[in-house]
Amino acid sequence: MRLDWKNWLRSPTSRSSGSTSDSAASASPAGFPRRRPVILVCVLLALVLAIGGTLSLRAAHGTSLNLVGLPRDGEVGAQVLRSGEFEVTGADGGKLKGTKVTLDGEPLRTRAGQGGGLSVDLGDVRDGTHQLRVTQPGSWLGGDTEVTRKLTVDTAAPRLKVADTKAGGFQKPVTVRGEAAGAQKVTVAGRAAKPAKDGSFAVRLPRPPGRTTVTATDAAGNTAREDAELTVHRPLLRTVHVSAQGWASDALRGPVMKMLKQKKINAVQLDIKDELGEVGYDSKVPLAKSIGAAKGYYDAKKAVKEIHAAGGAVVGRIVAFRDPILATKSWKTGHRDRVVRTPGGGAYNGGSYGQLSFTNFANKEVRKYNIDLAEEAAKLGFDDILYDYIRRPDGPIRKMSFPGLGDTSPERSVADVVGETRAAVRKHHAFLGVSVFGIAVDRPKEIAQDVGMLAQEADYISPMIYPSHWAKGEYGVSDPNSQPYPITKRSLAAFAKKTKHTDAQIIPWIQDFSLGVSYGDKEVREQLDAARSDGIKGFLLWNPGVQYHEGALD
């Protein structure tokens, strides 16, 4: 049967051919048309409810409101809470007037955001599970739009502990291990690994990067970081000092190369920058060239090649802050903060070293100059960089001023230079050593050499424990210069004790020159024997004239 809508909506008429009264029409079954408006209202109401139900369903599924700045998985960490806010936006860009946001039933503070959005302040939220509810009032045609989300707040960072790591060499793979309880991911030098259930992790690297940072991150984005030192121990070093001009002399270079070929030594210490501030080879470092420091006494590439061909390593010595060339040039050209000053602003007199003899270790340009030379030498093939005069001048510190030092202690500042240099040369597979005064082991403020700090930043410490440099009575030795064995043994034992909690080796400077007392094979050997008795087998022989007593060497 087909319904005729037009007739059905008209005023009621009789279906019979005769007329009937109103009462009769109402009483008869044909009165059905009188209820048609009521049915129409019911139909329309059903349609409205259906539409409203659709809107409510749409809101329940959260498709008309977006929460921007909150993780979709509901894991909220310290990084999210640090900003303290997230955004509520309409999917269709609509207005959010009257929208309410609650957390566990309590209203959160809101303000108008950009583009019609709503900025919500999470406030002080404790760790745990919370219920977030966002309600947007609806129109008369539909219900409210509502989005709920369960938030799990976790602001505790993973508990990270990195094990000491020792590598077999610069070119060999190394595995960094440790524990990261609660972490989802651990990253080391750009490589990531997932910790085991017990929190243990192992990240394998193709080669040791030196100092690096291990990062552990949990599901909520909380991060823990710990610096890790990947130690590569310097193999046994037995070497002698050769100045730049000494290497250029056949008469001096020849005997050194003979000792190397006979395996009495296994390396040559060749000066890069000396006490005069002269750079021995034709350096390309801009500041070395501009101040006239690059002298070109020897060909660095050729020297390195020759020593390597004979089976030896090359140790490049850099006299860091005793630098008359840089100090004088800087003072004359107005770069006076490069120089150690007096409290009144003048140039500090370096005592026996002379006026304008020391540069300022706290100055960025001075630091960069020495680091640039170290990195250049490492690129040229030098196996080690060995700092000397990595300190402040002798004398009362109250009479000195170090522009740029700020609140940092001189000892910390000097150690930082060493750390920065090690990072620079490690990239080119070079070791870093630091020469220190013998007195520095228990008098760190005397010349700003804190052996404990320096041992944290260098591969090895080279104490200058020359018997002629000790005062009578030091370490209970009545006349150190005449008693090389006991003064060497006792002083090196102090250095070994000071550095025992670090990975730094002790490779001492040994006196092979005469000062007050004549030194020959016997005196040199006594020092070497004393070092061995302390478990120290490496050495650096010092003779400013580059002439050594071969008979003292095995």
Coordinates of C-alpha atoms in Angstrom, one line a residue:
M1 CA 0.0 0.0 0.0
R2 CA 1.3 3.4 -0.9
L3 CA 1.0 6.3 1.5
D4 CA -0.3 9.5 0.0
W5 CA 1.6 12.1 2.1
K6 CA -0.3 15.1 0.7
N7 CA -3.7 13.8 1.5
W8 CA -2.5 12.5 4.9
L9 CA -1.5 15.9 6.0
R10 CA -4.7 17.6 4.9
S11 CA -7.7 18.2 7.2
P12 CA -9.6 14.9 7.9
T13 CA -12.4 13.9 5.5
S14 CA -14.8 11.0 5.5
R15 CA -13.9 7.9 3.6
S16 CA -17.6 7.2 3.0
S17 CA -19.9 8.9 0.4
G18 CA -22.2 10.3 3.1
S19 CA -21.5 13.0 5.6
T20 CA -20.9 12.3 9.3
S21 CA -20.8 14.4 12.4
D22 CA -17.6 15.4 14.1
S23 CA -18.4 13.1 17.0
A24 CA -19.1 10.2 14.6
A25 CA -15.8 10.8 12.8
S26 CA -14.0 10.9 16.1
A27 CA -15.5 7.7 17.2
S28 CA -15.0 5.7 14.0
P29 CA -11.7 4.0 13.0
A30 CA -11.5 6.6 10.2
G31 CA -10.5 9.1 13.0
F32 CA -6.9 8.0 12.6
P33 CA -6.0 11.0 10.5
R34 CA -6.8 13.3 13.4
R35 CA -3.7 11.9 15.2
R36 CA -1.4 12.5 12.2
P37 CA 0.3 15.8 13.7
V38 CA 1.2 13.9 16.9
I39 CA 2.8 11.1 14.9
L40 CA 4.7 13.7 12.8
V41 CA 6.1 15.3 16.0
C42 CA 7.2 11.9 17.2
V43 CA 8.9 11.1 14.0
L44 CA 10.8 14.5 14.0
L45 CA 11.7 13.9 17.6
A46 CA 13.1 10.5 16.7
L47 CA 15.2 12.1 14.0
V48 CA 16.6 14.8 16.4
L49 CA 17.4 12.1 18.9
A50 CA 19.1 10.1 16.2
I51 CA 21.2 13.1 15.1
G52 CA 22.0 13.9 18.7
G53 CA 23.0 10.3 19.3
T54 CA 25.2 10.5 16.3
L55 CA 26.9 13.7 17.6
S56 CA 27.3 12.1 21.1
L57 CA 28.9 9.1 19.5
R58 CA 31.2 11.3 17.5
A59 CA 32.2 13.1 20.7
A60 CA 32.7 9.9 22.6
H61 CA 35.1 8.8 19.9
G62 CA 37.0 12.1 20.4
T63 CA 37.1 13.0 16.7
S64 CA 36.1 16.6 17.0
L65 CA 38.7 17.7 19.6
N66 CA 42.4 17.4 19.5
L67 CA 44.9 17.4 22.4
V68 CA 48.2 18.9 21.2
G69 CA 51.3 18.5 23.3
L70 CA 50.2 15.4 25.2
P71 CA 51.6 11.9 24.3
R72 CA 49.1 9.7 22.5
D73 CA 49.9 6.8 24.7
G74 CA 49.2 8.9 27.8
E75 CA 52.8 8.5 29.2
V76 CA 53.7 11.9 30.7
G77 CA 57.3 12.6 31.8
A78 CA 59.2 15.4 33.3
Q79 CA 59.9 17.0 29.8
V80 CA 56.1 17.4 29.1
L81 CA 55.5 18.8 32.6
R82 CA 58.4 21.2 32.3
S83 CA 56.4 23.2 29.7
G84 CA 53.3 22.9 31.9
E85 CA 50.8 23.4 29.1
F86 CA 49.0 21.6 26.2
E87 CA 46.6 22.8 23.6
V88 CA 43.0 21.8 22.9
T89 CA 42.0 22.5 19.3
G90 CA 38.9 21.7 17.3
A91 CA 39.3 19.3 14.4
D92 CA 37.4 21.7 12.1
G93 CA 39.0 24.8 13.5
G94 CA 35.9 25.7 15.4
K95 CA 35.7 28.0 18.5
L96 CA 36.1 26.4 21.9
K97 CA 34.1 28.9 23.9
G98 CA 32.8 27.4 27.2
T99 CA 35.1 24.3 27.0
K100 CA 36.0 22.9 30.3
V101 CA 39.0 20.8 31.2
T102 CA 39.3 18.8 34.4
L103 CA 41.9 16.4 35.9
D104 CA 40.5 13.9 38.3
G105 CA 37.4 16.0 38.4
E106 CA 39.2 19.2 39.4
P107 CA 39.1 22.1 36.9
L108 CA 42.4 23.1 35.2
R109 CA 43.3 26.7 34.4
T110 CA 42.7 27.6 30.7
R111 CA 43.3 30.6 28.5
A112 CA 42.7 31.5 24.9
G113 CA 45.4 30.1 22.6
Q114 CA 46.5 31.0 19.1
G115 CA 44.2 30.2 16.2
G116 CA 41.1 29.8 18.4
G117 CA 42.6 27.0 20.4
L118 CA 42.7 26.7 24.2
S119 CA 45.9 26.5 26.3
V120 CA 45.6 24.3 29.3
D121 CA 47.8 24.5 32.4
L122 CA 48.4 21.1 33.9
G123 CA 49.7 22.6 37.1
D124 CA 51.5 20.5 39.7
V125 CA 50.7 16.9 38.9
R126 CA 52.0 14.1 41.0
D127 CA 53.3 10.8 39.6
G128 CA 50.6 8.3 39.2
T129 CA 47.4 7.6 37.0
H130 CA 45.0 10.5 36.3
Q131 CA 41.8 11.0 34.3
L132 CA 41.7 14.0 32.0
R133 CA 38.4 15.2 30.6
V134 CA 37.7 17.9 28.0
T135 CA 34.1 18.9 27.5
Q136 CA 32.8 21.3 24.8
P137 CA 29.1 22.4 25.2
G138 CA 26.8 21.2 22.4
S139 CA 23.9 23.0 20.6
W140 CA 20.2 22.2 21.0
L141 CA 20.6 19.7 18.1
G142 CA 23.4 17.7 19.8
G143 CA 25.0 16.7 23.0
D144 CA 28.3 17.9 24.5
T145 CA 31.6 17.0 22.8
E146 CA 33.7 15.2 25.3
V147 CA 37.2 13.6 25.2
T148 CA 38.7 11.6 28.0
R149 CA 42.2 10.4 28.3
K150 CA 44.0 8.4 30.9
L151 CA 47.4 10.0 31.9
T152 CA 50.2 8.1 33.5
V153 CA 52.6 10.6 35.0
D154 CA 56.1 9.4 35.6
T155 CA 58.9 12.0 36.2
A156 CA 61.5 9.7 37.7
A157 CA 64.5 9.3 35.4
P158 CA 66.0 5.8 34.8
R159 CA 68.8 4.7 37.2
L160 CA 71.9 4.7 35.1
K161 CA 75.3 3.3 35.9
V162 CA 78.0 2.9 33.3
A163 CA 80.8 0.4 33.8
D164 CA 84.5 1.4 33.3
T165 CA 85.4 0.6 29.8
K166 CA 88.9 -0.2 28.5
A167 CA 89.6 -0.5 24.8
G168 CA 92.3 -2.5 23.1
G169 CA 93.3 0.3 20.7
F170 CA 92.0 3.3 18.8
Q171 CA 91.0 1.2 15.8
K172 CA 89.4 -1.7 17.6
P173 CA 85.7 -2.2 18.5
V174 CA 84.7 -1.6 22.0
T175 CA 81.5 -2.4 24.0
V176 CA 80.1 0.0 26.5
R177 CA 78.2 -1.8 29.3
G178 CA 76.2 -0.8 32.3
E179 CA 72.7 -0.8 33.9
A180 CA 69.8 1.4 33.2
A181 CA 66.9 0.3 35.4
G182 CA 63.6 1.6 34.0
A183 CA 65.0 2.6 30.6
Q184 CA 63.4 1.8 27.3
K185 CA 66.5 2.8 25.3
V186 CA 70.2 3.5 25.9
T187 CA 72.2 5.6 23.4
V188 CA 76.0 5.8 23.2
A189 CA 77.8 7.8 20.5
G190 CA 74.8 7.8 18.3
R191 CA 74.2 4.0 18.7
A192 CA 71.1 2.7 20.5
A193 CA 70.3 -0.5 22.3
K194 CA 67.3 -1.8 24.3
P195 CA 68.2 -2.8 27.9
A196 CA 67.4 -6.3 29.1
K197 CA 64.7 -7.0 31.6
D198 CA 67.2 -6.7 34.5
G199 CA 68.2 -3.2 33.1
S200 CA 71.6 -4.4 31.8
F201 CA 72.8 -3.0 28.4
A202 CA 75.6 -3.4 26.0
V203 CA 76.3 -1.0 23.1
R204 CA 79.1 -2.0 20.7
L205 CA 81.0 0.8 19.0
P206 CA 83.3 0.4 16.0
R207 CA 86.0 2.3 17.8
P208 CA 86.4 4.2 21.1
P209 CA 85.3 7.8 20.9
G210 CA 87.2 8.9 24.0
R211 CA 84.9 10.7 26.4
T212 CA 81.3 10.3 25.5
T213 CA 77.9 10.6 27.1
V214 CA 75.6 7.6 27.8
T215 CA 71.9 8.5 27.6
A216 CA 69.1 6.3 29.1
T217 CA 65.4 7.2 28.2
D218 CA 62.2 5.7 29.6
A219 CA 58.7 5.4 28.1
A220 CA 57.7 8.8 29.5
G221 CA 60.7 10.5 27.9
N222 CA 62.6 11.0 31.1
T223 CA 66.4 11.0 30.5
A224 CA 69.4 10.1 32.6
R225 CA 72.9 11.0 31.4
E226 CA 76.4 9.9 32.5
D227 CA 79.8 10.7 31.1
A228 CA 81.8 7.7 30.2
E229 CA 85.5 7.6 29.7
L230 CA 86.6 4.9 27.2
T231 CA 90.2 4.3 28.2
V232 CA 92.8 3.3 25.7
H233 CA 96.0 2.7 27.6
R234 CA 99.1 4.0 26.0
P235 CA 101.6 1.1 25.3
L236 CA 104.9 1.2 27.0
L237 CA 106.7 4.5 26.2
R238 CA 110.5 4.7 26.4
T239 CA 111.7 7.9 24.7
V240 CA 114.2 10.8 24.7
H241 CA 113.7 14.5 24.2
V242 CA 114.8 16.0 20.8
S243 CA 114.4 19.8 20.2
A244 CA 113.3 21.1 16.8
Q245 CA 116.8 22.3 15.9
G246 CA 118.3 19.1 17.4
W247 CA 116.3 17.1 14.9
A248 CA 117.6 19.3 12.1
S249 CA 121.2 18.4 13.1
D250 CA 122.6 15.2 11.7
A251 CA 125.0 14.9 14.6
L252 CA 122.2 14.9 17.1
R253 CA 119.5 13.1 15.2
G254 CA 121.8 10.2 14.2
P255 CA 122.5 8.8 17.7
V256 CA 118.8 9.1 18.6
M257 CA 117.8 7.1 15.5
K258 CA 120.5 4.5 16.3
M259 CA 119.0 4.0 19.8
L260 CA 115.6 3.6 18.2
K261 CA 116.8 1.0 15.8
Q262 CA 118.6 -0.8 18.5
K263 CA 115.3 -0.8 20.5
K264 CA 116.8 0.9 23.5
I265 CA 114.0 3.4 23.0
N266 CA 110.7 2.9 21.2
A267 CA 109.8 6.5 20.5
V268 CA 111.2 10.0 19.8
Q269 CA 109.9 13.0 21.7
L270 CA 110.1 15.8 19.1
D271 CA 109.3 19.5 19.9
I272 CA 106.3 21.1 18.3
K273 CA 106.4 24.4 20.2
D274 CA 109.3 25.1 22.6
E275 CA 110.1 27.4 25.5
L276 CA 110.8 30.3 23.1
G277 CA 107.3 30.0 21.6
E278 CA 108.8 28.7 18.3
V279 CA 106.9 26.1 16.3
G280 CA 109.5 23.8 14.9
Y281 CA 107.8 23.0 11.6
D282 CA 106.0 25.1 9.0
S283 CA 102.6 25.1 10.9
K284 CA 99.5 26.2 9.0
V285 CA 97.7 27.3 12.2
P286 CA 96.7 30.9 11.4
L287 CA 97.9 32.4 14.7
A288 CA 101.3 30.7 14.5
K289 CA 101.8 32.2 11.0
S290 CA 100.5 35.7 11.9
I291 CA 102.8 36.1 14.9
G292 CA 105.9 34.6 13.1
A293 CA 106.1 31.6 15.4
A294 CA 106.3 28.9 12.6
K295 CA 110.0 28.5 12.0
G296 CA 110.2 25.4 9.7
Y297 CA 113.3 23.9 11.3
Y298 CA 112.2 20.5 10.2
D299 CA 109.6 18.8 7.9
A300 CA 107.0 17.3 10.2
K301 CA 105.6 14.8 7.7
K302 CA 109.1 13.6 6.7
A303 CA 110.2 13.3 10.4
V304 CA 107.1 11.3 11.3
K305 CA 107.6 9.0 8.3
E306 CA 111.2 8.4 9.2
I307 CA 110.5 7.6 12.8
H308 CA 107.6 5.3 12.0
A309 CA 109.7 3.5 9.4
A310 CA 112.3 2.7 12.1
G311 CA 109.5 1.2 14.3
G312 CA 109.1 4.1 16.7
A313 CA 106.3 6.4 17.8
V314 CA 106.4 10.2 17.7
V315 CA 105.6 12.2 20.8
G316 CA 105.0 15.9 20.0
R317 CA 105.9 18.2 22.9
I318 CA 104.0 21.5 23.2
V319 CA 105.2 24.1 25.6
A320 CA 101.7 25.6 26.3
F321 CA 101.7 28.8 28.3
R322 CA 105.3 29.8 28.5
D323 CA 105.3 31.5 25.2
P324 CA 107.3 34.8 24.8
I325 CA 106.5 35.1 21.1
L326 CA 102.7 35.0 21.5
A327 CA 102.9 37.1 24.7
T328 CA 105.1 39.9 23.2
K329 CA 103.1 40.1 20.0
S330 CA 99.8 40.1 21.8
W331 CA 100.9 42.9 24.1
K332 CA 102.2 45.1 21.3
T333 CA 99.0 44.6 19.1
G334 CA 96.6 45.3 21.9
H335 CA 95.5 41.7 22.6
R336 CA 96.6 42.2 26.2
D337 CA 94.1 39.8 27.8
R338 CA 96.1 37.0 26.2
V339 CA 98.9 37.8 28.7
V340 CA 99.1 37.1 32.4
R341 CA 98.5 40.6 34.0
T342 CA 99.1 42.3 37.3
P343 CA 96.0 43.3 39.4
G344 CA 96.8 46.9 38.2
G345 CA 96.6 45.8 34.5
G346 CA 100.3 45.7 33.7
A347 CA 102.1 42.7 32.3
Y348 CA 103.2 40.2 35.0
N349 CA 106.9 39.7 35.2
G350 CA 107.7 36.0 34.9
G351 CA 110.6 36.2 37.2
S352 CA 113.6 34.2 35.9
Y353 CA 111.6 33.7 32.7
G354 CA 111.5 37.4 31.9
Q355 CA 108.9 40.0 31.1
L356 CA 106.1 38.9 28.8
S357 CA 107.0 35.3 29.1
F358 CA 103.7 33.7 30.1
T359 CA 100.4 33.8 28.3
N360 CA 97.0 33.6 30.0
F361 CA 95.6 30.1 30.2
A362 CA 92.1 31.5 30.8
N363 CA 92.0 33.4 27.5
K364 CA 90.0 31.6 24.8
E365 CA 92.4 32.6 22.0
V366 CA 95.4 31.3 23.9
R367 CA 93.7 28.0 24.6
K368 CA 92.5 27.6 21.0
Y369 CA 96.1 28.3 19.7
N370 CA 97.6 25.4 21.7
I371 CA 94.7 23.1 21.0
D372 CA 94.9 23.9 17.2
L373 CA 98.6 23.1 17.2
A374 CA 97.9 19.8 19.0
E375 CA 95.2 18.8 16.6
E376 CA 97.3 19.8 13.6
A377 CA 100.2 17.6 14.8
A378 CA 97.8 14.7 15.4
K379 CA 96.6 15.0 11.9
L380 CA 100.2 15.0 10.7
G381 CA 100.7 11.6 12.3
F382 CA 102.2 12.4 15.8
D383 CA 101.2 9.5 18.0
D384 CA 101.2 11.5 21.2
I385 CA 100.8 15.2 22.3
L386 CA 102.7 16.0 25.4
Y387 CA 102.0 19.3 27.1
D388 CA 104.7 21.1 29.1
Y389 CA 104.3 24.4 31.0
I390 CA 100.6 23.7 31.2
R391 CA 100.4 26.0 34.3
R392 CA 100.5 29.5 35.7
P393 CA 103.8 31.3 36.4
D394 CA 105.7 30.9 39.6
G395 CA 105.1 33.4 42.4
P396 CA 102.3 34.6 44.7
I397 CA 98.9 34.4 42.9
R398 CA 97.8 37.6 44.5
K399 CA 100.2 39.5 42.2
M400 CA 98.6 38.0 39.1
S401 CA 95.4 38.5 37.1
F402 CA 93.9 36.1 34.6
P403 CA 91.3 37.9 32.4
G404 CA 88.5 35.6 31.6
L405 CA 89.0 33.3 34.5
G406 CA 85.7 34.3 36.2
D407 CA 84.7 32.1 39.2
T408 CA 86.7 29.1 37.9
S409 CA 89.8 28.1 39.9
P410 CA 93.1 28.3 38.0
E411 CA 93.6 24.5 38.7
R412 CA 90.2 23.7 37.1
S413 CA 90.8 26.0 34.2
V414 CA 94.1 24.4 33.4
A415 CA 92.6 20.9 33.7
D416 CA 89.8 21.9 31.3
V417 CA 92.3 22.9 28.6
V418 CA 93.8 19.4 28.9
G419 CA 90.3 17.8 28.6
E420 CA 89.5 19.9 25.6
T421 CA 92.8 19.0 23.9
R422 CA 92.4 15.3 24.6
A423 CA 89.0 15.3 22.9
A424 CA 90.5 17.1 19.9
V425 CA 93.5 14.8 19.4
R426 CA 91.6 11.6 20.3
K427 CA 89.6 12.0 17.0
H428 CA 92.9 11.5 15.2
H429 CA 94.0 8.6 17.4
A430 CA 96.6 10.4 19.4
F431 CA 97.3 10.1 23.1
L432 CA 97.7 13.1 25.4
G433 CA 100.2 13.4 28.2
V434 CA 100.8 16.2 30.7
S435 CA 104.2 17.2 32.2
V436 CA 103.9 18.4 35.8
F437 CA 106.2 19.7 38.5
G438 CA 107.3 17.3 41.1
I439 CA 105.9 19.5 43.9
A440 CA 102.4 19.5 42.2
V441 CA 101.6 16.1 43.7
D442 CA 100.9 17.7 47.1
R443 CA 101.0 21.4 46.3
P444 CA 98.3 21.8 43.6
K445 CA 97.9 25.6 44.1
E446 CA 101.6 26.3 43.8
I447 CA 101.4 26.6 40.0
A448 CA 97.8 25.6 39.2
Q449 CA 98.6 21.9 38.6
D450 CA 96.2 19.7 40.4
V451 CA 97.5 16.2 39.6
G452 CA 94.2 14.5 40.6
M453 CA 92.2 16.7 38.2
L454 CA 94.8 16.4 35.4
A455 CA 94.8 12.6 35.7
Q456 CA 91.0 12.6 35.0
E457 CA 91.7 14.5 31.7
A458 CA 94.9 13.0 30.3
D459 CA 96.1 9.6 29.2
Y460 CA 99.3 9.9 31.2
I461 CA 101.0 12.2 33.7
S462 CA 104.7 12.9 33.3
P463 CA 106.2 14.2 36.6
M464 CA 109.5 16.1 36.3
I465 CA 111.1 14.5 39.3
Y466 CA 114.6 15.5 38.5
P467 CA 116.8 15.0 41.6
S468 CA 118.6 18.3 41.0
H469 CA 115.2 20.1 41.3
W470 CA 114.3 18.9 44.8
A471 CA 115.3 20.8 47.9
K472 CA 117.3 19.0 50.6
G473 CA 115.2 17.0 52.9
E474 CA 112.3 16.4 50.5
Y475 CA 110.7 13.0 51.1
G476 CA 113.3 12.5 53.9
V477 CA 116.2 12.5 51.4
S478 CA 119.1 14.6 52.8
D479 CA 120.6 15.4 49.4
P480 CA 118.3 14.5 46.5
N481 CA 120.8 15.5 43.8
S482 CA 123.4 13.1 45.1
Q483 CA 120.8 10.4 45.9
P484 CA 118.8 9.8 42.6
Y485 CA 117.4 6.4 43.6
P486 CA 115.6 7.2 46.9
I487 CA 114.2 10.6 45.7
T488 CA 112.9 9.1 42.5
K489 CA 111.3 6.1 44.2
R490 CA 109.6 8.1 46.9
S491 CA 108.4 10.9 44.8
L492 CA 107.0 8.6 42.1
A493 CA 105.3 6.5 44.8
A494 CA 103.4 9.7 45.8
F495 CA 102.3 10.2 42.2
A496 CA 101.1 6.6 41.9
K497 CA 99.1 7.0 45.1
K498 CA 97.5 10.3 43.8
T499 CA 96.4 8.8 40.5
K500 CA 95.5 5.3 41.6
H501 CA 91.7 5.9 41.2
T502 CA 92.2 7.1 37.6
D503 CA 93.1 5.5 34.4
A504 CA 96.1 7.8 33.8
Q505 CA 99.5 6.2 33.6
I506 CA 102.7 7.6 35.1
I507 CA 105.5 8.1 32.6
P508 CA 108.2 10.2 34.4
W509 CA 110.8 12.6 33.1
I510 CA 114.2 11.2 34.0
Q511 CA 117.3 13.5 34.5
D512 CA 120.1 12.8 32.0
F513 CA 122.0 16.1 32.5
S514 CA 124.3 17.4 35.1
L515 CA 123.4 20.3 37.4
G516 CA 125.5 20.6 40.5
V517 CA 126.3 16.9 40.4
S518 CA 127.9 15.1 37.4
Y519 CA 125.4 12.5 36.0
G520 CA 126.4 9.6 33.8
D521 CA 125.2 6.0 33.1
K522 CA 125.1 5.1 36.8
E523 CA 122.9 8.0 38.0
V524 CA 120.5 7.7 35.1
R525 CA 120.1 3.9 35.7
E526 CA 119.5 4.5 39.4
Q527 CA 116.5 6.6 38.5
L528 CA 115.2 4.1 36.0
D529 CA 115.6 1.3 38.6
A530 CA 113.8 3.3 41.2
A531 CA 110.9 3.9 38.8
R532 CA 110.7 0.1 38.1
S533 CA 110.6 -0.6 41.8
D534 CA 107.4 1.4 41.8
G535 CA 106.0 -0.6 38.9
I536 CA 106.7 2.2 36.4
K537 CA 108.6 0.9 33.3
G538 CA 108.1 3.8 30.9
F539 CA 110.3 7.0 30.8
L540 CA 111.2 10.2 29.0
L541 CA 114.9 11.1 29.2
W542 CA 115.6 14.9 29.3
N543 CA 118.8 16.5 28.1
P544 CA 118.5 20.0 26.6
G545 CA 121.6 19.3 24.5
V546 CA 120.0 16.1 23.1
Q547 CA 123.0 13.9 24.2
Y548 CA 122.1 10.8 26.1
H549 CA 123.9 8.1 28.1
E550 CA 123.0 4.9 26.1
G551 CA 124.8 2.7 28.6
A552 CA 122.0 3.4 31.1
L553 CA 119.4 1.8 28.8
D554 CA 118.7 -1.9 28.5

